[in-house]
């Protein structure tokens, strides 16, 4: 930690800060220049908060040096984390894993049609929402636990794994029982109560980035899950909120590289929620593969204009098939399997 | 709703869209120009989603005309909502209501010292966190229900009301019993499960704006609470996330005016979380009064450097007292009482 | 300057960085912890760039300690800069100076009507655009030098000073001759060529903040002007670009306080361009006075619906008069004259 | 254009708006619902501004339907624009064109070393700055016209084309004479005076997107150049300013697709300025090729730690060579030549 204090500060004020630090058993090293007082703090700074230091008179800035996440950090674990699903499929092993399905599970028939199509195109993880975080209280809120059981049934018929979003810890037991991957949605990325709950399971967690979460905050939310004992966290970039409104969100494709540098966790991309327009999905997914993502999650619907949610960003099955074939060509060039 | 379609679209594609709309019992009016097809949809457009329309080939853009919130809208209710607390204090009646206290409740002694000071300065609502949404799983998470009971005890001694944040619906009954205002924090503004739960109570809700929530999304979250039957919602601006990092967030002071235009709900300002620096709090609070806010909520700590959270943005009691006197001068000029 | 290097770095790589710094005549102080190498650089770091250091293998982060601006910094000059116009009016002396007029100068008659009105309300600085930075090449681009002469003529009749925007240094001589304050617009805040040119004059400069400029970049642009020898810089906050679209830009009212903390230069607020809606102007201007701004600049038009630009955000004269009277009430309470 | 008015509006107020529109020779069509008045305006709405309409009492919102750019629009010209340089190299024909070189031209030797290396890797367009837009007035400002002549000399020796940034129209003649592509930098994207000047030449223009420019504003700046008669505009995405600070800017890779949908102009990507870190460049460039960009522009330096600017984001020649070979593999898979 580095503390900057104004040159106007009195010696008493400076000493007060130094003693505060030393009383915590830490060492202070002076790196001041003639314009400004600067101190480095040596030792385990977990016992001291930047906020406390900023509360002292004369303190201008406090810069944290060590990352606030530990278990999620590549410093803590060098080699990439590979997550193995119940059905043996691996995420993070260098290949490109695909997840696809409808935004919302609407009926058994709808789900089976779509699941069958994406399976045919080569995808082995079925996505679908049964509890839906909708901006409007008057919009379709999902089929609930019945929808979850439907997903399991259809997935089992087709030999697929499932990923679906959990919004409340009251349904956690059912999710652990029925799902292969539990999704924490962007709006709940800092619902710490929910993060602690899923941290106590061993089920793989797909952790979406909040629309305005920094990469550090996103990793801190992974840390919440890992601190509870669940190391199976898959990061998912799904666009951030910016001034640009042509796309629903701005896909921060560089964040894939940031996660790879800072962490050992796998990271995938959700181009559907980032773009909000089906016409952009194929090219953004190709870019995600090229940039080094471990996979993608995409919305598919056979009748998008009748979808109960997110029709605008859903690919039709024939467009999904087209994309999968193109991903394979690209994957072959880059020596990655598309699964 | 206004639908734009490309001039390239075939007559069949255009008709498909028109029939889709008419099948919902709505009327289509043509306002096309020579460059673009444009249709207005007349009728109750709640039965149709922009997303569905965007899924059709040829559709370029769909613009919603009616606001998606109803009960929260000033169209629905012209006169300002005034919220009366159990102790008779009113919020939204044209005066400026103050709420103050520590970021976290740390101990009975700490709470009593701070509460006594802010009461002396004229404040009658005590703020304090007992469940803390901390970015780090390793940081102080709050005293929990014991802290809540402490708040009630100290507030009762001093004749104050209390406001504190609820993070999980499992504690809802205790919050209804012990608090006067339940706070929904910025990170949970779209935790719809929690919004639905507090919507079933009659306790006033302080709804903080999410750091990246648009004003419309913020009002939609109020709508979730009101749709459940609880009309006692107080909006709270606490800064939005932007590229500027001098302040922790950017206080969007214009949002106070937006809420006043769009809604009948009261709106207050939280300068502490917006600025993240105690040195800016007084002036930002004066500005909040001048702009027309119904009140403020501010963090106060007698030893900010030893605070377990948010020391950097906490005012010392003597600075709080200074601010309150200045608010009174300003309030007198603007014919508002500072309570 | 603080340099962070990965603990993975080899001793050779660390030494390379150290020698690079020492070769510049600077001293390196070690404040490393067990997770990370950290070095403070002591001495005049102007001779070394963060970018150079980041180019070395193993360097993770370089943090600048000293501010990059000198002459604009409050460290360089403690007391507030007060700028005196040719007509004796002072900006930055603790009072609140008002500037008002049409967005564009459209005709002599239009200008005289509006100038007469704002003068009657007590305003002594006339604003008006004669070179207009329009997003569209097909929109009205301003009357040019003829408009400038018109402004001078009307202002002289009424005993007013004028402020108008310079877009190209080819007209600099005329601007120096005819104006009292030269405005550098938000879009040209980093047109360094133009900044250097106005830095060679002694005319006061109104430097608008770019829509996505950080406070530091904004001060660096002031530094460009001051480095050329012109210390008469007035900063002007006019809203920043964020995700929120209810207002045209988001008025960053905290930036007034930031400028006051970091610099000795006066700072005013432009609520018209921030809000983009005339209905918000009065309350935002009151807030600007309350927060501590040195003045404001506002658009006024007697027939806003026929204005050639910015009609939506222009106040009618009677609304301007209403605002001025309310500013006086507030000013009296805060012991500031409204001029 | 669609006008929304409050249901509270009086019939007189509504009529005033209607007459105002009809007086411009345009037709008004009513698409009101019971909550709100809504009018579509039929005809050539270029003669009416949204701002004028918003100035009327009762008007809530005005939505533009037609795009404000004409010549830059794909509606205006269906087929892709292909730009041919003096040396015959084509941009926008489906292949992937590479541009590389130092951030700043520092000396003839430095330039020749780097140019020789990038040429060897297959690149035929040399980039390099001779007028540098630096945030600090104390930083290296470029070699000026002498640097430009140096670039021409070295490029001619190697049979390369050159691209370099113009900051002031006073040097326009020299730029037309010596360069193959004139760059308009991000900070000058709305320096309309400069845009008009280069619009009068026939030299290809590389138009960088401003850090906070919307896609529409960026296309409007292209329109400025085209309105002057120069259709040879190459768009260049170089990252936008967001809250995320891990990268210098956030590469908005979706903007490549937006330009392709909205316009016929070619678009390339500058990953160096977007990322600000050399370690991310290769993967971001691969993603740019995969997403459908027409090319890239990248900074290369043989001794980045001694570069006078942007060392942190410059690739060493051997890393550039590595990237070029990987681009070729990807290009082959996608049937695009890397030139």
Coordinates of C-alpha atoms in Angstrom, one line a residue, chain A residues 16 20 46 49-57 60-61 68-71 132-139 141 167-171 187-188 190-193 196 211-214 216-217 220-221 223-224 226-227 241 245 248 276-278 304-313 316 319, chain B residues 16 20 46 49-57 60-61 68-71 132-139 141 167-171 187-188 190-193 196 211-214 216-217 220-221 223-224 226-227 241 245 248 276-278 304-313 316 319:
Chain A
X16 CA -0.2 10.1 13.5
X20 CA -1.4 4.1 13.1
X46 CA -5.0 -7.1 5.0
X49 CA -8.0 -0.5 5.0
X50 CA -7.4 2.3 2.5
X51 CA -10.6 3.9 3.8
X52 CA -9.2 4.2 7.3
X53 CA -6.0 5.9 6.0
X54 CA -8.0 8.3 3.8
X55 CA -9.8 9.4 6.9
X56 CA -6.7 11.1 8.3
X57 CA -6.1 14.8 7.8
X60 CA -4.5 12.6 -0.5
X61 CA -4.5 9.2 -2.0
X68 CA -7.8 -8.0 -3.1
X69 CA -8.6 -11.4 -4.5
X70 CA -6.4 -14.4 -3.5
X71 CA -7.9 -17.7 -4.5
X132 CA -36.1 -14.7 -15.3
X133 CA -34.8 -11.4 -14.0
X134 CA -37.1 -9.1 -15.9
X135 CA -36.9 -5.3 -15.7
X136 CA -40.7 -5.2 -15.6
X137 CA -42.8 -6.8 -12.9
X138 CA -45.5 -7.3 -15.6
X139 CA -43.3 -9.4 -17.9
X141 CA -41.1 -14.3 -15.0
X167 CA -32.1 -15.9 -8.5
X168 CA -32.8 -16.9 -4.9
X169 CA -31.1 -19.2 -2.5
X170 CA -34.4 -20.8 -1.5
X171 CA -34.2 -23.0 -4.6
X187 CA -27.8 -8.3 -12.0
X188 CA -26.9 -10.6 -9.1
X190 CA -22.9 -8.5 -6.2
X191 CA -25.8 -10.3 -4.4
X192 CA -23.3 -11.4 -1.9
X193 CA -25.9 -13.4 0.0
X196 CA -22.1 -17.2 -0.3
X211 CA -23.1 -4.5 -16.6
X212 CA -21.0 -2.0 -14.7
X213 CA -18.6 -4.3 -12.8
X214 CA -14.9 -3.7 -13.1
X216 CA -11.5 -6.5 -10.2
X217 CA -15.1 -6.5 -8.8
X220 CA -13.9 -10.4 -6.1
X221 CA -17.4 -12.0 -6.7
X223 CA -13.6 -14.9 -4.7
X224 CA -16.8 -14.9 -2.6
X226 CA -14.3 -19.7 -3.8
X227 CA -13.9 -18.4 -0.2
X241 CA -22.8 -0.5 -20.0
X245 CA -26.5 2.5 -27.6
X248 CA -27.5 -3.3 -26.0
X276 CA -28.9 -7.6 -28.3
X277 CA -29.1 -8.1 -32.0
X278 CA -29.1 -11.5 -33.7
X304 CA -37.9 -15.7 -32.2
X305 CA -40.8 -13.4 -33.0
X306 CA -43.0 -15.4 -30.6
X307 CA -40.3 -15.8 -27.9
X308 CA -41.5 -14.7 -24.5
X309 CA -38.2 -12.9 -24.0
X310 CA -35.1 -11.7 -25.9
X311 CA -36.5 -12.5 -29.4
X312 CA -34.4 -9.8 -30.9
X313 CA -31.1 -11.4 -30.0
X316 CA -32.7 -19.2 -35.6
X319 CA -28.2 -19.6 -38.4
Chain B
X16 CA -46.1 -10.3 -41.8
X20 CA -48.6 -9.9 -36.3
X46 CA -48.6 -4.1 -23.2
X49 CA -42.9 -6.7 -26.9
X50 CA -40.3 -4.7 -28.8
X51 CA -38.1 -7.7 -28.7
X52 CA -40.7 -9.8 -30.7
X53 CA -40.9 -7.1 -33.3
X54 CA -37.2 -6.8 -33.7
X55 CA -37.0 -10.5 -34.4
X56 CA -38.8 -10.0 -37.8
X57 CA -36.7 -9.6 -40.9
X60 CA -34.5 -1.8 -37.9
X61 CA -35.7 -0.2 -34.7
X68 CA -43.1 0.9 -18.9
X69 CA -43.8 1.9 -15.3
X70 CA -47.4 2.7 -14.3
X71 CA -47.9 3.1 -10.6
X132 CA -23.0 -5.0 4.8
X133 CA -22.6 -5.7 1.1
X134 CA -18.8 -5.7 1.0
X135 CA -16.9 -6.2 -2.2
X136 CA -14.5 -8.5 -0.3
X137 CA -15.6 -11.7 1.4
X138 CA -12.8 -11.1 3.9
X139 CA -14.1 -7.6 5.0
X141 CA -19.8 -8.2 7.1
X167 CA -29.8 -8.0 1.9
X168 CA -31.8 -11.2 2.1
X169 CA -35.5 -11.8 2.4
X170 CA -34.9 -14.3 5.2
X171 CA -34.6 -11.4 7.7
X187 CA -26.1 -3.6 -5.7
X188 CA -29.6 -5.2 -5.0
X190 CA -32.4 -5.4 -9.6
X191 CA -32.5 -8.3 -7.1
X192 CA -36.1 -8.7 -8.2
X193 CA -36.7 -11.5 -5.7
X196 CA -41.0 -8.6 -4.6
X211 CA -24.4 2.4 -10.0
X212 CA -25.2 1.8 -13.6
X213 CA -29.0 1.9 -13.6
X214 CA -30.8 4.2 -16.0
X216 CA -36.1 4.2 -16.2
X217 CA -34.7 1.0 -14.7
X220 CA -39.0 0.0 -12.9
X221 CA -37.6 -1.3 -9.6
X223 CA -42.7 -0.4 -9.8
X224 CA -41.8 -3.9 -8.7
X226 CA -45.5 -0.9 -5.8
X227 CA -46.9 -3.8 -7.9
X241 CA -20.4 4.8 -12.5
X245 CA -12.4 8.5 -11.0
X248 CA -16.0 7.2 -6.2
X276 CA -16.4 8.8 -1.4
X277 CA -14.5 11.8 0.1
X278 CA -15.6 13.6 3.3
X304 CA -13.5 7.8 11.0
X305 CA -9.9 6.4 10.9
X306 CA -11.0 3.5 13.1
X307 CA -14.3 2.9 11.3
X308 CA -14.7 -0.7 10.1
X309 CA -16.0 0.6 6.7
X310 CA -16.2 3.8 4.7
X311 CA -14.0 5.9 7.0
X312 CA -12.8 8.0 4.0
X313 CA -16.3 9.4 3.3
X316 CA -16.9 13.9 12.0
X319 CA -18.3 18.9 10.6

